[in-house]
PDB file of C-alpha atoms (C1' of nucleotides) in Angstrom:
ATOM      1  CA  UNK A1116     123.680 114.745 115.645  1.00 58.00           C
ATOM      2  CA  UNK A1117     121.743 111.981 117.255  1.00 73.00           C
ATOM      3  CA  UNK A1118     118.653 113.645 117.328  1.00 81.00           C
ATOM      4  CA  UNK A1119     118.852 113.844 113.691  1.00 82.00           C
ATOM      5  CA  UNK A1120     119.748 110.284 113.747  1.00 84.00           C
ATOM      6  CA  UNK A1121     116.234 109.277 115.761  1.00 87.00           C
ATOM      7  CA  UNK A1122     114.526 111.515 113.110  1.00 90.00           C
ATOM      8  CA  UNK A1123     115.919 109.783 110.151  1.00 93.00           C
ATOM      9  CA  UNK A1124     114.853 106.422 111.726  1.00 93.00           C
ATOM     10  CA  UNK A1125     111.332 107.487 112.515  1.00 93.00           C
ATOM     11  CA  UNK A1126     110.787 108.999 109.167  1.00 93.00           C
ATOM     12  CA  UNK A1127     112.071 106.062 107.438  1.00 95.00           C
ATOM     13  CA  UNK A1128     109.485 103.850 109.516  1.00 94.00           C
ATOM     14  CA  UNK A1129     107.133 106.156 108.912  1.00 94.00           C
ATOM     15  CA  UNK A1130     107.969 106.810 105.219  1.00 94.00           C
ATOM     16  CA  UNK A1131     107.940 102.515 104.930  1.00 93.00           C
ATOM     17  CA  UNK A1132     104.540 102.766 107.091  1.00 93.00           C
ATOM     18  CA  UNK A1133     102.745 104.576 104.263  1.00 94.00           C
ATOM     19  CA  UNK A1134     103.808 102.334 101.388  1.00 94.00           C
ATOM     20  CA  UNK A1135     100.309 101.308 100.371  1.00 94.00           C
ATOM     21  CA  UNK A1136      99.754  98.111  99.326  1.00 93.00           C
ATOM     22  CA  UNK A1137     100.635  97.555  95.024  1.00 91.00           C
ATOM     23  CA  UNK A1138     103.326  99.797  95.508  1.00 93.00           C
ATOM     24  CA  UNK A1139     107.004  99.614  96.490  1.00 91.00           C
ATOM     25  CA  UNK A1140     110.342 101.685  97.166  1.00 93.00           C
ATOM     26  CA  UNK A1141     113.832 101.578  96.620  1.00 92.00           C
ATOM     27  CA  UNK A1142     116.595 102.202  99.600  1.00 91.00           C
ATOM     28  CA  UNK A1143     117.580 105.053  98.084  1.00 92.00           C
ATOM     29  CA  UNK A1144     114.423 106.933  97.759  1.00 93.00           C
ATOM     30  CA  UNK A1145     113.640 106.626 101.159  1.00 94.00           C
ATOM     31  CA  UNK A1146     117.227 107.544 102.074  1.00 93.00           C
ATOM     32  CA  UNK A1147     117.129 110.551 100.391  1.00 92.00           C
ATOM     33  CA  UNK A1148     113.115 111.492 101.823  1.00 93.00           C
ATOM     34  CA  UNK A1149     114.632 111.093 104.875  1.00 93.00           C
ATOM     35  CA  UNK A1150     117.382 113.350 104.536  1.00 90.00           C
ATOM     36  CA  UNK A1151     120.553 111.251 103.973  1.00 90.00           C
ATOM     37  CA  UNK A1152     120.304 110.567 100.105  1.00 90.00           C
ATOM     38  CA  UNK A1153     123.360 108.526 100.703  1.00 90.00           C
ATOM     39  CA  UNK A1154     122.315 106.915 103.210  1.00 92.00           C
ATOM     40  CA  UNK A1155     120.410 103.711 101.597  1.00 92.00           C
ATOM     41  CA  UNK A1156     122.516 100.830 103.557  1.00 91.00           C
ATOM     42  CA  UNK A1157     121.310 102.822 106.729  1.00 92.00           C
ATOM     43  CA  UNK A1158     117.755 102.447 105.647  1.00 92.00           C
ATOM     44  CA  UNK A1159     118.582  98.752 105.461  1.00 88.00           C
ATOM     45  CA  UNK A1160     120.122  98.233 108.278  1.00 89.00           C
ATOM     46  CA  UNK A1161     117.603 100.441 110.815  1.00 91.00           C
ATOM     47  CA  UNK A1162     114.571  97.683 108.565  1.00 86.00           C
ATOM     48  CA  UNK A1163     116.634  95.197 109.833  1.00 83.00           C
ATOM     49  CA  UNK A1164     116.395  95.517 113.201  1.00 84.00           C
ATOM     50  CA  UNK A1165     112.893  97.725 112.624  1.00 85.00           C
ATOM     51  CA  UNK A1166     109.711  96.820 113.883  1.00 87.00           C
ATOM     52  CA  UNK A1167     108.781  93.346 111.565  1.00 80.00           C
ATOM     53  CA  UNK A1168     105.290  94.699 111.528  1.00 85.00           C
ATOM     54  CA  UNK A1169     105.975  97.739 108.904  1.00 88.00           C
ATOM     55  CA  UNK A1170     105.739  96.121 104.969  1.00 89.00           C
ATOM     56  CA  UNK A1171     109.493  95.920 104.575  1.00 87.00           C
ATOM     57  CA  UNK A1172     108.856  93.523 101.836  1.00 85.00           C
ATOM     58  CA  UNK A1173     107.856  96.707  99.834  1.00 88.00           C
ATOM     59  CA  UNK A1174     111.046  97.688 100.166  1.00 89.00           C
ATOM     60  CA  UNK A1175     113.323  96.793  97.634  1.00 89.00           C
ATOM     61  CA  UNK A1176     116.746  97.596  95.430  1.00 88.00           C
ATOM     62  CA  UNK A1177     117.048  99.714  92.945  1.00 87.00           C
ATOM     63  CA  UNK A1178     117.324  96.986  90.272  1.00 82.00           C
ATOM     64  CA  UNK A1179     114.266  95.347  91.727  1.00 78.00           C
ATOM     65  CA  UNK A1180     115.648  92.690  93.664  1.00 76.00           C
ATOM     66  CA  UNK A1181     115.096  91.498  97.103  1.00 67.00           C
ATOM     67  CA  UNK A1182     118.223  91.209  98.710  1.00 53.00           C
ATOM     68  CA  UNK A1183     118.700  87.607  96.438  1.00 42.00           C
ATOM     69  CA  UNK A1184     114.935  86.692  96.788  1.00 43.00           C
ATOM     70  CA  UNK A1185     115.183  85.970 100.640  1.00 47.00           C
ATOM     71  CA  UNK A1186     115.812  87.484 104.246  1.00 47.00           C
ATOM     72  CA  UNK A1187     117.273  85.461 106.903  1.00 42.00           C
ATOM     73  CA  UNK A1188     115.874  82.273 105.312  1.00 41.00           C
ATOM     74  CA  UNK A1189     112.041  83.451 104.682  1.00 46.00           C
ATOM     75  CA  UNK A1190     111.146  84.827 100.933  1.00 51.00           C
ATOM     76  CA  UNK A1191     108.448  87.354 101.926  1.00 53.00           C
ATOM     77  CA  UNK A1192     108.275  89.312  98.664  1.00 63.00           C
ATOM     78  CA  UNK A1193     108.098  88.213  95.780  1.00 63.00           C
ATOM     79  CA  UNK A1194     104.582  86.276  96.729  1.00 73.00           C
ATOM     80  CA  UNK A1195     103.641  89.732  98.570  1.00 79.00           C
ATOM     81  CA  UNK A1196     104.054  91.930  96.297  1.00 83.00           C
ATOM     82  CA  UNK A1197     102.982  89.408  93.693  1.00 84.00           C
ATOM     83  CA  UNK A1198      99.863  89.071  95.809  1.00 85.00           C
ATOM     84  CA  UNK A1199      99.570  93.238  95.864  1.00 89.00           C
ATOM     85  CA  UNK A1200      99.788  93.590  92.093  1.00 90.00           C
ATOM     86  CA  UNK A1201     103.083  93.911  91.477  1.00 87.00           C
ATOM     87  CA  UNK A1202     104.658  91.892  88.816  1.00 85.00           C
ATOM     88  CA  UNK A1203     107.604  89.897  89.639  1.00 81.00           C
ATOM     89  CA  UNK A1204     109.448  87.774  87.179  1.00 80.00           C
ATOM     90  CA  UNK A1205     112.416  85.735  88.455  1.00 74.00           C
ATOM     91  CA  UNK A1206     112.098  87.073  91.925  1.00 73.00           C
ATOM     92  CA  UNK A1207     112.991  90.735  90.465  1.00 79.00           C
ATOM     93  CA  UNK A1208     109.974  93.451  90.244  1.00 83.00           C
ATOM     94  CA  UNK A1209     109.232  94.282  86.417  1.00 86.00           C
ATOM     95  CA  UNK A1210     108.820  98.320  85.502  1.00 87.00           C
ATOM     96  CA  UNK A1211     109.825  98.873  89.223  1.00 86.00           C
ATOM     97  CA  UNK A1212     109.316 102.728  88.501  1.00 86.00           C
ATOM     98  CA  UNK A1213     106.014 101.814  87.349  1.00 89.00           C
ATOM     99  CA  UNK A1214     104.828 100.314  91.020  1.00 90.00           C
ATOM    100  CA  UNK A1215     107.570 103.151  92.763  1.00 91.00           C
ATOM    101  CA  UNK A1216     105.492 104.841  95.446  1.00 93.00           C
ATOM    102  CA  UNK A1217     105.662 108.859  95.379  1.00 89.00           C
ATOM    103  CA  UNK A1218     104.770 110.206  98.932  1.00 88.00           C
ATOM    104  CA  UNK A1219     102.758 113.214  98.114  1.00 83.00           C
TER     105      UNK A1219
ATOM    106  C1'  DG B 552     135.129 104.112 122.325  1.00 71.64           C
ATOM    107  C1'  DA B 553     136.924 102.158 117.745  1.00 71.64           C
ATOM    108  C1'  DC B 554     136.473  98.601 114.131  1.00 71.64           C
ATOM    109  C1'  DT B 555     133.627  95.656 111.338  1.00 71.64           C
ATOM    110  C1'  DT B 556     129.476  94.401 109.006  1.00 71.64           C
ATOM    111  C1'  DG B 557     125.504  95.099 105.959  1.00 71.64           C
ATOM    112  C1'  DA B 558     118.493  94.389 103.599  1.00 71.64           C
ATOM    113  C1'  DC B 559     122.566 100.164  98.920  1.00 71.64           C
ATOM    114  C1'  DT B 560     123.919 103.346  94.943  1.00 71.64           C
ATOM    115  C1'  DA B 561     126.531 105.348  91.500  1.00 71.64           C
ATOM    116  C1'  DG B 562     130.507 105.617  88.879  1.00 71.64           C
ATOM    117  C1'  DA B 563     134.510 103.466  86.649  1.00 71.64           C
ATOM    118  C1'  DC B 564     136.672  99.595  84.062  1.00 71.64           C
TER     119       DC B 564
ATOM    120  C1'  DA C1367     126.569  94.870  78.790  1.00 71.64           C
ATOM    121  C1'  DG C1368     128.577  92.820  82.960  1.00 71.64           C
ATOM    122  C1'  DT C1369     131.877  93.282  86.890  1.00 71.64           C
ATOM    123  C1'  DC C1370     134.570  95.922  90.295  1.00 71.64           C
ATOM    124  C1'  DT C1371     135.574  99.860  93.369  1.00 71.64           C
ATOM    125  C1'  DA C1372     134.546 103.625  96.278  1.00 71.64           C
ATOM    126  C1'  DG C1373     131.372 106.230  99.236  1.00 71.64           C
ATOM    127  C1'  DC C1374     127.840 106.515 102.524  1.00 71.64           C
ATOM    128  C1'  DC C1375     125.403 105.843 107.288  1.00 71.64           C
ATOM    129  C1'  DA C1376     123.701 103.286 111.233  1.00 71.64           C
ATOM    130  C1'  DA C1377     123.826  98.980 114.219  1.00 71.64           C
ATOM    131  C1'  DG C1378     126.509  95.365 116.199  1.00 71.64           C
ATOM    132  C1'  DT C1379     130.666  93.510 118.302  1.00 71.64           C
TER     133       DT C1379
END
DNA sequence: GACTTGACTAGAC
DNA sequence: AGTCTAGCCAAGT
């Protein structure tokens, strides 16, 4: 249905949007907030092309990683989140579930 | 309009 | 415990 499809993308935006800062999320929680919990690529690829401005560097893996440290040539994340609190060792986050933001 | 790619996850080996 | 395969969904070509 593509109106589904335009409601996934806006509530992953929106979903992303209310990450506070300290805190971070994996694909596949969003995915599956969003409707599709199979659908973590998708979340990937709508960030990808997805408004820069929305923390995307919140967004990471379920292991913790950030897509190997670096996006298109630019590490944004580990110093961000670093910078919001969140511990990062080795460019992976450290008790991920600990800083894993819960939308109420 | 169909095939390929990609910022993922979970299960199997 | 580490590596590989399959499944999933949207954007790009």
């Amino acid at each position: 249905m593509d109106q589904s499809d335009k409601q996934f993308k806006n509530a992953v935006y929106k979903l992303v949007g209310s990450i506070p800062s300290g805190r971070v999320m994996t694909y596949g929680q969003i995915a599956a907030l969003c409707g599709r919990p199979r659908a973590a690529r998708s979340v990937g690829t709508i960030a990808h092309f997805g408004p820069e401005e929305l923390p995307w560097h919140r967004v990471v893996n379920k292991v913790g990683n950030m897509a190997s440290g670096y996006w298109g040539g630019k590490r944004v994340h580990g110093e961000h989140l670093s910078q919001e609190g969140v511990e990062i060792k080795n460019y992976r986050i450290v008790n991920i579930e600990k800083y894993l933001w819960r939308p109420l």
